[in-house]
Coordinates of C-alpha atoms in Angstrom, one line a residue:
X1 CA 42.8 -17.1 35.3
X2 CA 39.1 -16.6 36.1
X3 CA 36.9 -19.3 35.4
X4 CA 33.7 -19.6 34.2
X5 CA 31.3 -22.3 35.2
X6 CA 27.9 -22.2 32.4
X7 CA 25.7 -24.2 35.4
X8 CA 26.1 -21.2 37.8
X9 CA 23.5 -19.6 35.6
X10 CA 21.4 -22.5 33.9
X11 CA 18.4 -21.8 36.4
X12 CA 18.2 -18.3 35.9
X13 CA 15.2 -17.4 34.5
X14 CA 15.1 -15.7 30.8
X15 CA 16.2 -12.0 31.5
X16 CA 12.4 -10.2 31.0
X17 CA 11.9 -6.0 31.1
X18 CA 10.0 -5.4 34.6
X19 CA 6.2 -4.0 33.9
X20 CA 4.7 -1.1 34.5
X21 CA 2.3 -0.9 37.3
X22 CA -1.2 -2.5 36.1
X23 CA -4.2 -0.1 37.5
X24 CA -7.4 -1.7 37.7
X25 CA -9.2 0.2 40.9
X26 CA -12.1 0.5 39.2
X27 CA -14.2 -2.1 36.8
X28 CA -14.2 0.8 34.0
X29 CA -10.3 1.0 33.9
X30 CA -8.4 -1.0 31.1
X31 CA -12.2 -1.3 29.5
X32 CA -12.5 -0.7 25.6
X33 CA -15.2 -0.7 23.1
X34 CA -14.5 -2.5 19.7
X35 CA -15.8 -1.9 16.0
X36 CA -14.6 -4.2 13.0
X37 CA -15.4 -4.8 9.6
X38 CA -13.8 -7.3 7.1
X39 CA -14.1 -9.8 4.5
X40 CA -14.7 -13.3 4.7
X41 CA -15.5 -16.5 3.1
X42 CA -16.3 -20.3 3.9
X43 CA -14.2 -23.2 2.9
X44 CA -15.3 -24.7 -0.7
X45 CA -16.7 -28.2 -0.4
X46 CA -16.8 -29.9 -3.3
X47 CA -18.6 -28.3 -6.0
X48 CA -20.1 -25.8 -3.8
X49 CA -17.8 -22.2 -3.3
X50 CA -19.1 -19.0 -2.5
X51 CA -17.7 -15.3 -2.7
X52 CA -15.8 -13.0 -0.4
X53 CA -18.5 -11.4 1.8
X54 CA -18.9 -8.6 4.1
X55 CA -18.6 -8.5 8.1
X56 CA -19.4 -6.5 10.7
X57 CA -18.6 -6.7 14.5
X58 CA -19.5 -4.8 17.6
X59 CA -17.4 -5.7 20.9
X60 CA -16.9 -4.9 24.2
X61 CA -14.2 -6.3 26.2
X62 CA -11.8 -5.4 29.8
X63 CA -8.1 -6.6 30.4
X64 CA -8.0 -8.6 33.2
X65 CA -4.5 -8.1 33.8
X66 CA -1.2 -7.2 32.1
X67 CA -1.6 -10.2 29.7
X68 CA -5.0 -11.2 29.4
X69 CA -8.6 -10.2 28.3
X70 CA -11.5 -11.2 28.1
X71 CA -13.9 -9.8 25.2
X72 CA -18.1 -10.1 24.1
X73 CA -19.1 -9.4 20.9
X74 CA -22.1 -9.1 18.5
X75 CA -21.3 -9.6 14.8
X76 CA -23.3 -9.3 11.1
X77 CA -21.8 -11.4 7.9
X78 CA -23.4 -12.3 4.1
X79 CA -22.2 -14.6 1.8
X80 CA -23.4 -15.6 -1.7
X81 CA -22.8 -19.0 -3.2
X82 CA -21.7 -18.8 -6.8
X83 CA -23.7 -21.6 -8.7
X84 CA -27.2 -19.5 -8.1
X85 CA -25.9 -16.5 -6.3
X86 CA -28.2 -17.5 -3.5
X87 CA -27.0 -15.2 -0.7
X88 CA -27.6 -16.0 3.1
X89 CA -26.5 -13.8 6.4
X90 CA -25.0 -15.0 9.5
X91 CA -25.9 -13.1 12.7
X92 CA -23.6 -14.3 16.1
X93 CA -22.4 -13.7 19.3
X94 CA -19.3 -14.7 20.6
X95 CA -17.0 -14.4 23.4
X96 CA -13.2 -14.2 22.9
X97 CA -10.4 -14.3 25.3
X98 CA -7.6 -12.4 24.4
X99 CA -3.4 -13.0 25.6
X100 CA -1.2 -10.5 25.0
X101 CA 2.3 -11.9 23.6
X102 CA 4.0 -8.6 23.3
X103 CA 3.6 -8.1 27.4
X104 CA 4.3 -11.3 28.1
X105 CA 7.3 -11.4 26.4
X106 CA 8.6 -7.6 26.5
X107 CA 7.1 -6.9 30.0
X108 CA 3.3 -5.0 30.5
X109 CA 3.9 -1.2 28.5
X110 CA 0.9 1.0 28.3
X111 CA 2.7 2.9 25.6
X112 CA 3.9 0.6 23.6
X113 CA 2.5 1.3 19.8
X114 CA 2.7 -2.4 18.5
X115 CA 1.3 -5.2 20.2
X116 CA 0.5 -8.9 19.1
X117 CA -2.5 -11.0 21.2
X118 CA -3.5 -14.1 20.5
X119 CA -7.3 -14.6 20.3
X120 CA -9.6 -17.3 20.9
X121 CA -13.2 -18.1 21.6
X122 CA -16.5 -19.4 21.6
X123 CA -19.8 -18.3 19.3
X124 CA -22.7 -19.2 18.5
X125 CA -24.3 -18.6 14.7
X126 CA -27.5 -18.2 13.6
X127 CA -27.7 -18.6 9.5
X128 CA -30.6 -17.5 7.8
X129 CA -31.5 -18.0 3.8
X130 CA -34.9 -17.7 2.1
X131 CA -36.4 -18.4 5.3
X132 CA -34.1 -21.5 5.9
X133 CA -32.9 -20.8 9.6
X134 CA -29.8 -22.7 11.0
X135 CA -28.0 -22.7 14.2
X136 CA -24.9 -23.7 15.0
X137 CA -21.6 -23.7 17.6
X138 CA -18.3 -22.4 16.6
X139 CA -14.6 -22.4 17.9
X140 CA -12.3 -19.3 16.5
X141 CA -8.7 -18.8 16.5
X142 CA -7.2 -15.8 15.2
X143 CA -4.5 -12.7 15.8
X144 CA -4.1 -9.5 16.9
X145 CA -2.4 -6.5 15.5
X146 CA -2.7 -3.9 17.8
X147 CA -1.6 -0.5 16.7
X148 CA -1.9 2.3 19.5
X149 CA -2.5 5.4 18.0
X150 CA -3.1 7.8 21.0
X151 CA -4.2 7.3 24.5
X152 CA -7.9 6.5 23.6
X153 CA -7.9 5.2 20.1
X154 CA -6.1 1.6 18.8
X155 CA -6.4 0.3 15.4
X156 CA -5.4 -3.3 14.6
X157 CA -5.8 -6.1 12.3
X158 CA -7.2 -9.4 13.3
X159 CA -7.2 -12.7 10.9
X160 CA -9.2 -15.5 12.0
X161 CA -10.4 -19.0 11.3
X162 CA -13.7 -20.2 13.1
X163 CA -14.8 -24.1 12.7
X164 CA -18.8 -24.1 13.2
X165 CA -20.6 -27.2 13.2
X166 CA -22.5 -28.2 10.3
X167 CA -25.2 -26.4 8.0
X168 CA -24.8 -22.9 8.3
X169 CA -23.8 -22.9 4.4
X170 CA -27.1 -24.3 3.7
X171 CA -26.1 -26.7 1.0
X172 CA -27.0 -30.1 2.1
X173 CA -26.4 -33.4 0.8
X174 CA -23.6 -31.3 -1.5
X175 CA -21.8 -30.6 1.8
X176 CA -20.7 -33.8 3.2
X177 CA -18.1 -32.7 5.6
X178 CA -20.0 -32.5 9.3
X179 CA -18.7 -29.1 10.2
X180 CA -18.2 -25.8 8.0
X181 CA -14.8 -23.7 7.7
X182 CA -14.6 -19.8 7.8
X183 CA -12.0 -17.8 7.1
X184 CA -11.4 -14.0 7.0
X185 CA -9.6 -10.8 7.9
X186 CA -11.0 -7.7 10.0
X187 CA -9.9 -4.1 10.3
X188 CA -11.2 -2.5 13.9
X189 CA -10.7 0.6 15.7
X190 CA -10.7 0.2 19.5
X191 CA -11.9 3.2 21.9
X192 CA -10.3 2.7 25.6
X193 CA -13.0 4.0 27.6
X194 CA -10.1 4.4 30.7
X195 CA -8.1 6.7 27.8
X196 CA -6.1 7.7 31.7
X197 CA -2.4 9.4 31.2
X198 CA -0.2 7.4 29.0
X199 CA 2.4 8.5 26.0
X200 CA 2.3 6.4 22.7
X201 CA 6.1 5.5 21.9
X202 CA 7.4 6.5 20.1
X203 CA 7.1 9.7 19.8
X204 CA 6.0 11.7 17.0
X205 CA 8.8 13.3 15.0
X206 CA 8.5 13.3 11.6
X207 CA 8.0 16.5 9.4
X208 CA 5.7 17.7 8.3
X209 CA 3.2 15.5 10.1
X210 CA 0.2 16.1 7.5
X211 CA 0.4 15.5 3.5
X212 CA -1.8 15.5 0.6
X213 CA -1.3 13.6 -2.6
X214 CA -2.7 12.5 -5.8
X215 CA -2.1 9.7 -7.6
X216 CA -2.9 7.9 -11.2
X217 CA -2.4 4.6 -12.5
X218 CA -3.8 2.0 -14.6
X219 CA -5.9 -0.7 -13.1
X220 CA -6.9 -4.5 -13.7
X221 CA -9.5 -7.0 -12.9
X222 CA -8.4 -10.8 -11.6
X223 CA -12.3 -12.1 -11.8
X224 CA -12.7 -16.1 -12.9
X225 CA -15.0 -13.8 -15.6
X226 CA -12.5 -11.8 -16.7
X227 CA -9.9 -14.8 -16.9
X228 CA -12.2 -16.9 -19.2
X229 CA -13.4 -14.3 -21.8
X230 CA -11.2 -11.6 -21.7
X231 CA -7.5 -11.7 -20.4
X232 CA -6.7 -9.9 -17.1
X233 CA -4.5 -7.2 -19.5
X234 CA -7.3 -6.9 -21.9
X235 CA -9.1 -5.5 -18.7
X236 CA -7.0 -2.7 -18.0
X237 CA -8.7 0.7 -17.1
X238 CA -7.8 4.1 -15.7
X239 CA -7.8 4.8 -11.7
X240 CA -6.7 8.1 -9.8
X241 CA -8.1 10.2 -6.9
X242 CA -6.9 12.0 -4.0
X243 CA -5.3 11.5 -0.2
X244 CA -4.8 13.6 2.9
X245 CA -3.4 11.6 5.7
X246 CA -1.1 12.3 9.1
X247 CA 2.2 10.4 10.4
X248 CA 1.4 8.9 13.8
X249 CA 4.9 8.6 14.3
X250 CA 8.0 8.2 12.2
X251 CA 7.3 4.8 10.4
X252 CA 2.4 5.0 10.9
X253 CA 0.2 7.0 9.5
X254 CA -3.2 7.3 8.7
X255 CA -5.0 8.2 5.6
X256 CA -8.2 8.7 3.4
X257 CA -8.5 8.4 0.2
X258 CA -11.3 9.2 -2.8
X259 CA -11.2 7.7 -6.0
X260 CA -12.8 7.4 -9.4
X261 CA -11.5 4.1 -11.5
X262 CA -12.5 1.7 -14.2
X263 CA -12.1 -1.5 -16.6
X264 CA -13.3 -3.6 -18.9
X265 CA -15.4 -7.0 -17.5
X266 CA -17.3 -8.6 -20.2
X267 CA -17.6 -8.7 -24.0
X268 CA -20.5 -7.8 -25.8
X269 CA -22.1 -10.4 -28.5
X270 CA -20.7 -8.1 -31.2
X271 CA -17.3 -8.6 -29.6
X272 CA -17.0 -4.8 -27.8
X273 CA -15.9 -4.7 -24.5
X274 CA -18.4 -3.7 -21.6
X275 CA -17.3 -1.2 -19.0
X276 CA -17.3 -1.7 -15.4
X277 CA -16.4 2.0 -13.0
X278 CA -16.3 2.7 -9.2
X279 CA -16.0 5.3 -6.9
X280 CA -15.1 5.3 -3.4
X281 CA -13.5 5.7 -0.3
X282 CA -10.6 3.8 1.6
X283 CA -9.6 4.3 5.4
X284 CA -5.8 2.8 5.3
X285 CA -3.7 2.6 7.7
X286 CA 0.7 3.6 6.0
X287 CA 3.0 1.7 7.8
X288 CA 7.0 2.3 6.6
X289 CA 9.0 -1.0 7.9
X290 CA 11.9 0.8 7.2
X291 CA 11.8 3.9 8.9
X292 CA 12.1 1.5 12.3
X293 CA 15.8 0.6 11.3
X294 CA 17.5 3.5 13.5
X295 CA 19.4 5.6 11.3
X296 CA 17.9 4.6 8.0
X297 CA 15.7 8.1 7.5
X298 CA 18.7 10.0 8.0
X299 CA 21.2 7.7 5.3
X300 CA 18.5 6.7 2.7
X301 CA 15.6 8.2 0.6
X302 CA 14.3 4.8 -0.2
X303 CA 11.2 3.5 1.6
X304 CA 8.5 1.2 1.1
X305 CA 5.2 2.4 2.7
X306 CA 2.7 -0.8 3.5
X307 CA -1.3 0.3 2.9
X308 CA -4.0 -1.3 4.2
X309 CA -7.8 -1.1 5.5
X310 CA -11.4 -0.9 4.1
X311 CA -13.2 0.6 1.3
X312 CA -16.2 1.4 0.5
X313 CA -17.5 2.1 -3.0
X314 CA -20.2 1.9 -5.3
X315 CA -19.8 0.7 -8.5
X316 CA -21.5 0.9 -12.2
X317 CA -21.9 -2.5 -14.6
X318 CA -22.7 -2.7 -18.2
X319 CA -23.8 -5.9 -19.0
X320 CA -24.9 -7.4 -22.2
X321 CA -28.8 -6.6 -21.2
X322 CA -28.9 -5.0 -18.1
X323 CA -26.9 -2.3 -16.1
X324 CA -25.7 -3.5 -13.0
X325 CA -25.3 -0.5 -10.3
X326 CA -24.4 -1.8 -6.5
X327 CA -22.9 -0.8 -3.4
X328 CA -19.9 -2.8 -2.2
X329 CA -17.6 -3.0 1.0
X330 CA -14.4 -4.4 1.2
X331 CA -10.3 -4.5 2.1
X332 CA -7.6 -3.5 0.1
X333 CA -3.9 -3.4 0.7
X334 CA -0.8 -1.9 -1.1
X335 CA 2.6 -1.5 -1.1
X336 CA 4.6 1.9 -2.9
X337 CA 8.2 2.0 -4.0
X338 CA 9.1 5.7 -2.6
X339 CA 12.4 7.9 -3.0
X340 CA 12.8 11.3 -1.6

């Protein structure tokens, strides 16, 4: 009988894929240049809260080696606090290092099409209301969600939470806590600059690879306005448009989208609800989780396509003296129920 003794092995290491060779000759290889945009928001203290706002970031980074970057950035945000609508921008610059879980763990892949970094950093934040100018020092921690859709061009997500010392929310004595809490999600596109030979896997074999589609629905509004005079179902509204998009691969796609919706927001004095209608654009990403089971596009019809990214629209308010007509910029997200 041949026997089998488990401490033979106990000091092997964890079996690991072997990486691919890591080129960095020249100080523009395994560079890339960054853009983001996103919402965000700061941590409500007391009776003080404020409203989702707008971001933008520029960035420019360089992978070091196979698991880690480092990255600089430039980056724009506004926020508004509710009680007086008093808004306030944030300008920054921070620096980020990036490590790479998915090569650490998987081995170093040039071509593989999902990746997951951790990212941390640095920034400093310069807050600016009414001529009230603040400055403060900040610690972020966030993810990334790298998706590589050819050899120059990523897309990813990246949450994040950044601790900045105190005042950049401008409130004061109302603000007791010695630090303030910000909180947020980005969508960025990612331009490698080095975009050398390299396949994305997997490869692209879906059919067709383009579509086109239109789509109607009804829509609501979930506003604290909406909940206190009206009923989220009593703001129910139309919403359709049009989208042309093209599958990466089997299971990503990209997409754009135009639209035309609407719903009720307020009541009148004489009890008649006011409309409120946008129009707009959304960037989304369509990922299809199951399409990655192997076999599953061949067995089933079912799928449930995940949609995400920004928008940008302008939208049209009635109010009970005053029309209200604004641009707006945001993120929205989805999920379909699908059967071919």
């Amino acid at each position: 009988v041949k026997q089998f003794n488990a401490l033979d092995y106990s000091l092997q290491k964890r079996y690991r894929p072997a990486n691919e060779t890591f080129i960095s000759d020249r100080f523009i290889d395994n560079t890339f240049i960054s853009v983001q945009g996103g919402i965000f928001n700061l941590a409500a203290w007391g009776d003080t809260k404020y409203g989702f706002g707008p971001s933008a970031t520029l960035g420019m980074g360089k992978w070091i080696n196979e698991y880690n970057a480092m990255r600089i950035s430039l980056s724009w945000k506004n926020f508004a606090r509710k009680r007086d609508i008093a808004e306030f921008n944030l300008a920054g610059i921070g620096v980020n290092h990036l490590f790479n879980i998915s090569s650490y763990l998987g081995g170093y892949r040039r071509s593989r099409f999902f990746e997951l970094s951790t990212v941390e950093g640095l920034m400093y934040t310069c807050s600016i209301m009414d001529g009230d100018v603040r400055h403060a020092l900040g610690l972020n921690l966030g993810l990334n969600l790298n998706m590589r859709l050819s050899n120059a061009v990523d897309l990813y997500l990246e949450p994040a939470v950044t601790v900045h010392t105190d005042g950049i929310d401008h409130s004061g004595a109302m603000n007791w806590h010695h630090y303030d809490l910000e909180y947020g999600l980005a969508v960025g596109l990612s331009v490698n600059i080095d975009s050398g030979p390299r396949k994305v896997s997997p490869p692209r074999n879906r059919d067709p690879h383009t579509y086109m589609a239109f789509f109607v629905g009804p829509q609501i509004q979930n506003s604290e306005l909406v909940v206190k005079e009206l009923g989220i179902f009593n703001s129910i509204g139309p919403h359709f448009g049009i989208t042309a998009g093209s599958w990466i691969n089997d299971y990503f796609a990209l997409q754009a989208s135009g639209f035309y919706s609407s719903d009720k927001w307020i009541r009148d004095i004489d009890g008649q609800l006011k409309d409120s209608r946008y129009i707009g654009l959304r960037v989304e990403g369509r990922f299809d989780p199951l399409m990655m089971i192997p076999g599953w596009k061949e067995k089933s019809g079912f799928s449930i396509p995940l949609l995400f990214g920004p928008e940008a629209g302008y939208m049209h308010k009635d109010d009970r003296s005053m029309k209200i007509d604004k641009g707006y910029l945001g993120l929205t997200a989805a999920a379909q129920l699908r059967y071919k």
